[in-house]
Short mmCIF file of C-alpha atoms in Angstrom, two decimals:
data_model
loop_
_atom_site.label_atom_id
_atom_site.label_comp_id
_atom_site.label_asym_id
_atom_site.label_seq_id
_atom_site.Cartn_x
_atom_site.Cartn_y
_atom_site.Cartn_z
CA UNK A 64 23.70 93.27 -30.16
CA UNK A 65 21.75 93.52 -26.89
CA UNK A 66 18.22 94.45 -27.25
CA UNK A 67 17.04 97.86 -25.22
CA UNK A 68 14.08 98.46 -23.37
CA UNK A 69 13.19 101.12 -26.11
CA UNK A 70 13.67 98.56 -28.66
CA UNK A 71 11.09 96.35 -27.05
CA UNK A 72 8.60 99.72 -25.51
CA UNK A 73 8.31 100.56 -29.22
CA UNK A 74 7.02 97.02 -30.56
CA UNK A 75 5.25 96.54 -28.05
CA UNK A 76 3.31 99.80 -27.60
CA UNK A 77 3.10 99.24 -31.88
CA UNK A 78 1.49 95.82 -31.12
CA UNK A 79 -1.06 97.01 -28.64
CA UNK A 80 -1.96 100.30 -30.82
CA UNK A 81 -2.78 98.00 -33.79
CA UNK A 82 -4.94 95.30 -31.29
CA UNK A 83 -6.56 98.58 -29.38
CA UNK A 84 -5.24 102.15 -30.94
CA UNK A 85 -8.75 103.08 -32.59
CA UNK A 86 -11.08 101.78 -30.17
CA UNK A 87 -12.21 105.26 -27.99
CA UNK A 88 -12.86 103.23 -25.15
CA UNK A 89 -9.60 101.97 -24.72
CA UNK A 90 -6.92 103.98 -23.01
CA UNK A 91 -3.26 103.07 -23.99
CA UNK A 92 -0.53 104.85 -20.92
CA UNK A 93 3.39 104.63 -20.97
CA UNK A 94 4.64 104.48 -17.41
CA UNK A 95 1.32 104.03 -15.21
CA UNK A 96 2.50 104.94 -11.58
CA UNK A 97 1.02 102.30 -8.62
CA UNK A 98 1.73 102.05 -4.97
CA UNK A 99 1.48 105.78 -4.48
CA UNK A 100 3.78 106.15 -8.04
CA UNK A 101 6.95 104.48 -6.31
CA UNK A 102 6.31 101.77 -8.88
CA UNK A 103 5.83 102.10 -12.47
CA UNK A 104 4.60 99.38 -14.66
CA UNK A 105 6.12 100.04 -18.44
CA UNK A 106 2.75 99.57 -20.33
CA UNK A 107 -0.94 99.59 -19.55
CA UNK A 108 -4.28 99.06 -21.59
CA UNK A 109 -7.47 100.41 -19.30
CA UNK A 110 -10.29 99.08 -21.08
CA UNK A 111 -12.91 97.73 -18.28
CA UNK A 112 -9.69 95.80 -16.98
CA UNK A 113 -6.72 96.47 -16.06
CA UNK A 114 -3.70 95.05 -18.18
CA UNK A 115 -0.33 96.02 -17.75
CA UNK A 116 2.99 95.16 -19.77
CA UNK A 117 6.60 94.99 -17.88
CA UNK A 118 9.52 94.97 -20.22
CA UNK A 119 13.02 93.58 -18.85
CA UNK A 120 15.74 94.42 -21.77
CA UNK A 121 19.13 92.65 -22.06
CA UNK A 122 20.53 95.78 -20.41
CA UNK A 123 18.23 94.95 -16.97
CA UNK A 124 18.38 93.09 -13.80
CA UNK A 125 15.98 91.31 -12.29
CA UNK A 126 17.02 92.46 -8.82
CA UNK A 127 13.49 94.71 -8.56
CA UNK A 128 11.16 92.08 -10.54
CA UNK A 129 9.79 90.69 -7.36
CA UNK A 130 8.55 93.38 -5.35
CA UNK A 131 7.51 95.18 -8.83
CA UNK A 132 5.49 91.80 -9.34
CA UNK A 133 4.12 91.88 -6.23
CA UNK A 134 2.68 95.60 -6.52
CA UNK A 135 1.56 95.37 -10.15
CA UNK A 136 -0.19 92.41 -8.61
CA UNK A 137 -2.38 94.29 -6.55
CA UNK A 138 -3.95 96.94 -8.87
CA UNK A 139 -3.46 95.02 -12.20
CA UNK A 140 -6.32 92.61 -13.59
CA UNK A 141 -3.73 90.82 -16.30
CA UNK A 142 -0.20 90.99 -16.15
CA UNK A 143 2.35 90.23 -18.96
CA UNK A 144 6.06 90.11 -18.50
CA UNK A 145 8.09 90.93 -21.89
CA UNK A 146 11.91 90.11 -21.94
CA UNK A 147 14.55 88.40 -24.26
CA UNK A 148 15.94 84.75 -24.17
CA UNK A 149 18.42 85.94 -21.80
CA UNK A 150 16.28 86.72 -18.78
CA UNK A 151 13.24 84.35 -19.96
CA UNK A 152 13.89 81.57 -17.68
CA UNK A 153 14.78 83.50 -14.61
CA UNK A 154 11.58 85.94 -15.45
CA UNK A 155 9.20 82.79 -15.84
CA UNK A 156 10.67 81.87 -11.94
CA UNK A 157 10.04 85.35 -10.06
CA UNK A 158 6.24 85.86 -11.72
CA UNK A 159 3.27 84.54 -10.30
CA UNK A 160 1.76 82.02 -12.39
CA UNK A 161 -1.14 84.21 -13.33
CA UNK A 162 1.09 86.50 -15.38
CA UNK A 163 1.38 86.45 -19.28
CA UNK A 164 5.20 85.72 -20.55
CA UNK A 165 6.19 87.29 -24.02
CA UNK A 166 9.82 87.01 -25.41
CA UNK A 167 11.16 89.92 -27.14
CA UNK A 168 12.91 88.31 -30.58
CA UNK A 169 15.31 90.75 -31.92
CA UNK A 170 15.58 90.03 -36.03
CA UNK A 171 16.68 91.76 -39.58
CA UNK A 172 12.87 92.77 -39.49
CA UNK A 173 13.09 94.48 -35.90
CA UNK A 174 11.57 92.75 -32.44
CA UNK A 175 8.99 90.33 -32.87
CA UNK A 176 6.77 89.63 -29.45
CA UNK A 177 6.02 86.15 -29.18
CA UNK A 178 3.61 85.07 -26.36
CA UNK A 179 5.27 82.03 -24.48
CA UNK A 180 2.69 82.34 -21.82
CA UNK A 181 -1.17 83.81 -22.21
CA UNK A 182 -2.06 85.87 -19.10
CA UNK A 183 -4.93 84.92 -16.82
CA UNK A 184 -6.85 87.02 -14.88
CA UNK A 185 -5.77 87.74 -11.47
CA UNK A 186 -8.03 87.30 -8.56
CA UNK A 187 -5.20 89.41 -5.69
CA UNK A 188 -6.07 92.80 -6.96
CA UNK A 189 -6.46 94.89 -3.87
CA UNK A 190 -9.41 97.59 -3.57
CA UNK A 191 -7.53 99.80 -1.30
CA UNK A 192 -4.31 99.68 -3.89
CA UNK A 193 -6.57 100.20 -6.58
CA UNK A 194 -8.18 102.77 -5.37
CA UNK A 195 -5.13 104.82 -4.66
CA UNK A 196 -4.86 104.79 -8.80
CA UNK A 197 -7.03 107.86 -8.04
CA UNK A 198 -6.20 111.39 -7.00
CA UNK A 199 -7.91 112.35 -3.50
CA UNK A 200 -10.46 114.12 -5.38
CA UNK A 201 -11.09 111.62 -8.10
CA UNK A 202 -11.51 108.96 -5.22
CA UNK A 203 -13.87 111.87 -3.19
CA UNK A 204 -16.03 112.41 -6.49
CA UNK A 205 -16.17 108.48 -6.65
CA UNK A 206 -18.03 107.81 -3.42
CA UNK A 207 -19.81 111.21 -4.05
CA UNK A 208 -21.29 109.50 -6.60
CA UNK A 209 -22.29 106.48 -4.80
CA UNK A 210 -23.97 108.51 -1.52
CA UNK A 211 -20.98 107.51 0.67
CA UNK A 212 -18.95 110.65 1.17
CA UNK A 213 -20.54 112.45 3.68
CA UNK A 214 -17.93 113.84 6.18
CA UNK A 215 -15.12 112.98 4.21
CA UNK A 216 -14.41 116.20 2.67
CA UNK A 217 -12.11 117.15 4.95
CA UNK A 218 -10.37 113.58 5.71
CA UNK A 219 -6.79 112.44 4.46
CA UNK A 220 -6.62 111.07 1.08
CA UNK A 221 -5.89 107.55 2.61
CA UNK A 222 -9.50 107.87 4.62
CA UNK A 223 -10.55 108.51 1.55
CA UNK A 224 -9.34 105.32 -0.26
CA UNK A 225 -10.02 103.13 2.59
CA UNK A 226 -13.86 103.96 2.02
CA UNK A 227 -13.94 103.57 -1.07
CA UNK A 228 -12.16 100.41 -1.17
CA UNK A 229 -15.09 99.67 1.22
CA UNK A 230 -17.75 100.51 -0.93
CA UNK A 231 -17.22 99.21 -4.21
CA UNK A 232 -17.26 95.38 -4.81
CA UNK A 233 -14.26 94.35 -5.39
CA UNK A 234 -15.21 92.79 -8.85
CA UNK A 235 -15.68 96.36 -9.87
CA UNK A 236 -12.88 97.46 -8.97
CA UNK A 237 -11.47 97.97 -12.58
CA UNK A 238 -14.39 100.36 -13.08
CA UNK A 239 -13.57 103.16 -11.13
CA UNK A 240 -13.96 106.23 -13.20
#
C-alpha cells in the first residue's frame, strides 16, 4: 500500500504537537506560504526560528523538490525533508546538505518518522525573502517600530521589504513580529 501525504501530514504534525503543542510560544502552521505564497512548505514550527517540514508521499514526484528547496532555503532557519524509502535516496540528492532527512515508515502501528539526517541551521536565509513573510502593513508596523519608516507610508509593499530587510540584522531575522 503506498503511503499518502495525509498519512505522513498527520504523524508528523502529531509528532511536533507532542515535542511543541503546549508551549504558548510556539506557533505550529499547515501550509506556510513563501516567495510571495507561490510556494508552500507542508509544515512549520515558528518558535524564535524558523523550521519547516516538506513531506514527499509515495504518490509524489520530485520534479518541484529543487526549486521548492531552493525557496524554503531562503526564509527557513532548519529544514527537514520527510519521505518514504522510495524517494529517500533521490530526496537525500536534490537537498542541500543543511537540511534534516526523516523517512516516513508505514507499519501495523501507523507511520513512524525516523530521523536519517538531523537538520542544521542554515546560514542562506535571505532578509528580503523573509521579510516578505509579512503583509505590507505588518512589514510597515515593523520598521515603525524601529524609527525607520518615515516616508514609506505610501511606497509599494516591495519598498517596504527592501527596508526592512535593510534594517534588521540579518541574525534577527527570525524575530520579526
Amino acid at each position: 500500500m503506498l503511503t499518502s501525504d495525509i498519512d505522513i501530514r498527520l504523524a508528523l504534525d502529531s509528532q511536533l504537537q507532542g515535542k511543541h503543542g503546549q508551549n504558548p510560544d510556539v506557533l505550529i502552521r499547515h501550509e506556510l506560504g513563501v516567495d510571495m505564497g507561490n510556494r508552500r512548505i507542508d509544515l512549520a514550527v515558528l518558535n524564535g526560528h524558523l523550521a519547516g517540514w516538506e513531506i514527499k508521499s509515495d504518490k509524489d514526484t520530485l520534479k518541484r523538490l529543487p526549486e521548492q528547496a531552493e525557496a524554503f532555503s531562503r526564509v527557513m532557519d532548519y529544514l527537514t525533508i520527510v519521505t518514504t524509502s522510495k524517494h529517500l535516496d533521490k530526496c537525500a540528492a536534490i537537498v542541500p546538505p543543511h537540511w534534516g532527512i526523516q523517512e516516513a515508515i508505514s507499519g501495523p502501528g501507523g507511520i513512524r518518522i525516523v530521523t536519517r539526517r538531523a537538520p542544521k541551521i542554515n546560514r542562506q536565509t535571505d532578509p528580503f525573502s523573509m521579510a516578505q513573510l509579512l503583509w505590507r502593513d505588518e512589514a510597515l508596523d515593523e520598521l515603525k517600530l524601529r524609527g525607520q519608516a518615515r516616508g514609506l507610508s505610501a511606497k509599494p509593499r516591495y519598498t517596504i521589504w527592501q527596508r526592512l530587510s535593510e534594517v534588521v540584522p540579518k541574525k534577527n531575522c527570525a524575530l520579526l513580529s
